Short mmCIF file of C-alpha atoms in Angstrom, two decimals:
data_model
loop_
_atom_site.label_atom_id
_atom_site.label_comp_id
_atom_site.label_asym_id
_atom_site.label_seq_id
_atom_site.Cartn_x
_atom_site.Cartn_y
_atom_site.Cartn_z
CA MET T 15 -229.26 85.32 49.68
CA MET T 16 -228.76 88.59 47.92
CA ILE T 17 -229.67 87.48 44.67
CA SER T 18 -232.70 85.27 45.77
CA GLU T 19 -233.96 88.38 47.61
CA GLY T 20 -233.61 90.82 44.75
CA ALA T 21 -231.06 93.09 46.41
CA MET T 22 -228.49 92.25 43.64
CA ASP T 23 -229.19 91.77 39.50
CA THR T 24 -226.51 89.30 38.75
CA THR T 25 -226.64 90.74 35.13
CA THR T 26 -225.99 94.25 36.03
CA PHE T 27 -223.24 93.10 38.52
CA LYS T 28 -221.41 91.15 36.05
CA SER T 29 -221.54 93.91 33.52
CA ASP T 30 -220.55 96.44 36.12
CA MET T 31 -217.71 94.52 37.04
CA LEU T 32 -216.37 93.77 33.40
CA LYS T 33 -216.71 97.57 32.89
CA VAL T 34 -214.53 98.32 35.88
CA TYR T 35 -211.86 96.11 35.71
CA ASN T 36 -211.48 95.85 32.01
CA PRO T 37 -207.74 97.06 31.57
CA VAL T 38 -208.77 99.82 29.14
CA ASN T 39 -210.96 101.46 31.51
CA VAL T 40 -207.99 102.78 33.69
CA GLU T 41 -209.81 106.07 34.91
CA ASN T 42 -213.02 106.67 36.42
CA SER T 43 -214.21 109.12 33.93
CA SER T 44 -215.67 106.20 31.80
CA LEU T 45 -217.49 104.92 34.57
CA GLN T 46 -221.50 105.38 34.35
CA ASN T 47 -223.18 104.84 37.59
CA GLU T 48 -222.96 104.69 41.29
CA SER T 49 -222.56 100.95 41.17
CA GLN T 50 -219.24 101.13 38.87
CA LEU T 51 -218.09 103.97 40.75
CA TYR T 52 -218.32 101.74 44.10
CA HIS T 53 -216.57 98.72 42.17
CA TYR T 54 -213.83 101.22 41.51
CA GLN T 55 -213.01 102.05 44.86
CA TYR T 56 -212.49 98.29 45.17
CA LYS T 57 -210.21 98.13 42.84
CA LYS T 58 -207.94 101.23 43.53
CA ILE T 59 -207.12 99.66 47.01
CA LEU T 60 -207.33 95.87 46.23
CA PRO T 61 -203.90 95.23 47.93
CA GLU T 62 -204.78 96.97 51.00
CA LEU T 63 -208.00 95.28 51.23
CA GLU T 64 -206.47 91.83 50.75
CA SER T 65 -203.98 92.98 53.33
CA TYR T 66 -207.28 93.47 55.43
CA LEU T 67 -208.62 90.20 54.50
CA LYS T 68 -205.58 88.60 55.97
CA ARG T 69 -205.71 90.48 59.14
CA LEU T 70 -209.39 89.26 59.84
CA ASN T 71 -208.53 85.98 59.36
CA SER T 72 -205.32 86.29 61.56
CA THR T 73 -206.82 88.35 64.12
CA ASP T 74 -209.41 87.45 66.38
CA VAL T 75 -211.94 89.67 65.27
CA VAL T 76 -214.77 88.37 67.68
CA ASP T 77 -212.56 89.39 70.59
CA SER T 78 -212.18 92.90 69.42
CA VAL T 79 -215.94 92.99 68.64
CA LYS T 80 -216.88 91.53 72.16
CA LYS T 81 -214.59 94.17 73.93
CA LEU T 82 -216.51 96.84 72.09
CA LEU T 83 -219.91 95.41 72.36
CA TYR T 84 -220.28 93.44 75.53
CA PRO T 85 -220.31 96.16 77.90
CA PHE T 86 -223.23 97.27 76.29
CA LEU T 87 -225.40 93.97 76.47
CA PRO T 88 -227.00 92.36 79.56
CA GLN T 89 -224.69 89.82 80.88
CA ARG T 90 -227.33 86.69 79.88
CA ILE T 91 -226.45 87.24 76.18
CA GLN T 92 -222.73 87.75 76.47
CA SER T 93 -222.38 84.10 75.47
CA ILE T 94 -220.24 82.77 72.43
CA GLU T 95 -222.95 80.52 71.50
CA LEU T 96 -225.10 83.52 70.52
CA PHE T 97 -222.25 85.17 68.66
CA PRO T 98 -223.28 85.56 65.08
CA LYS T 99 -221.27 84.15 62.25
CA LEU T 100 -219.27 87.20 60.44
CA TYR T 101 -219.24 87.46 56.85
CA TYR T 102 -217.32 89.97 54.87
CA LEU T 103 -218.37 90.31 51.21
CA PHE T 104 -218.69 93.04 48.28
CA TYR T 105 -222.29 94.09 49.54
CA GLY T 106 -222.34 96.57 46.74
CA HIS T 107 -222.75 99.89 48.66
CA LEU T 108 -221.87 100.78 51.76
CA ASP T 109 -223.52 98.69 54.20
CA ALA T 110 -223.50 96.10 57.06
CA THR T 111 -226.60 94.55 58.18
CA GLY T 112 -227.51 91.33 60.52
CA ILE T 113 -230.19 88.89 60.59
CA SER T 114 -230.57 85.87 62.98
CA GLY T 115 -227.23 84.27 63.49
CA LEU T 116 -225.49 86.21 60.85
CA VAL T 117 -223.57 89.93 60.25
CA LEU T 118 -222.73 91.10 56.74
CA ASN T 119 -220.21 93.44 56.29
CA ASP T 120 -219.24 95.34 53.46
CA LEU T 121 -215.81 94.43 52.94
CA LEU T 122 -214.73 98.03 51.75
CA LEU T 123 -216.72 99.75 54.53
CA SER T 124 -215.47 97.40 57.28
CA TYR T 125 -211.59 98.31 56.07
CA LYS T 126 -212.79 102.01 56.31
CA ILE T 127 -214.21 101.94 59.77
CA ASP T 128 -211.85 99.40 61.03
CA SER T 129 -209.37 101.59 60.52
CA PHE T 130 -210.52 103.59 63.85
CA LYS T 131 -210.80 100.93 65.77
CA PHE T 132 -210.83 97.32 64.69
CA GLY T 133 -214.08 95.55 64.61
CA LEU T 134 -216.16 98.55 65.18
CA LEU T 135 -218.22 97.77 62.22
CA THR T 136 -219.34 94.44 63.14
CA SER T 137 -219.73 96.03 66.80
CA HIS T 138 -222.68 98.23 65.52
#
């Protein structure tokens, strides 16, 4: 979806990933652009992100989101059938968005914000 709509250039994405994850590039001083620096943020905390993903899979994030969100929604739309599908991915920058039936959360942003309250980014 992101590729087909032009939000991500796969050639640049691959090039940036190869540069950041190349063992020679240990420090971020060799990184040249914002995208590479964002990849580097992921690289620095990869073990924490893996633990966070396990938590997302083992904890009912939907229940957390409902507790945060439902008090602000009319009763008629507080239905699990209307609850969007949640995706956590490398979005390429600090962002989260929703479109019909789904919510896309940048994993790093979600990790940071959910440290305050689990499910907070998705609830926004």
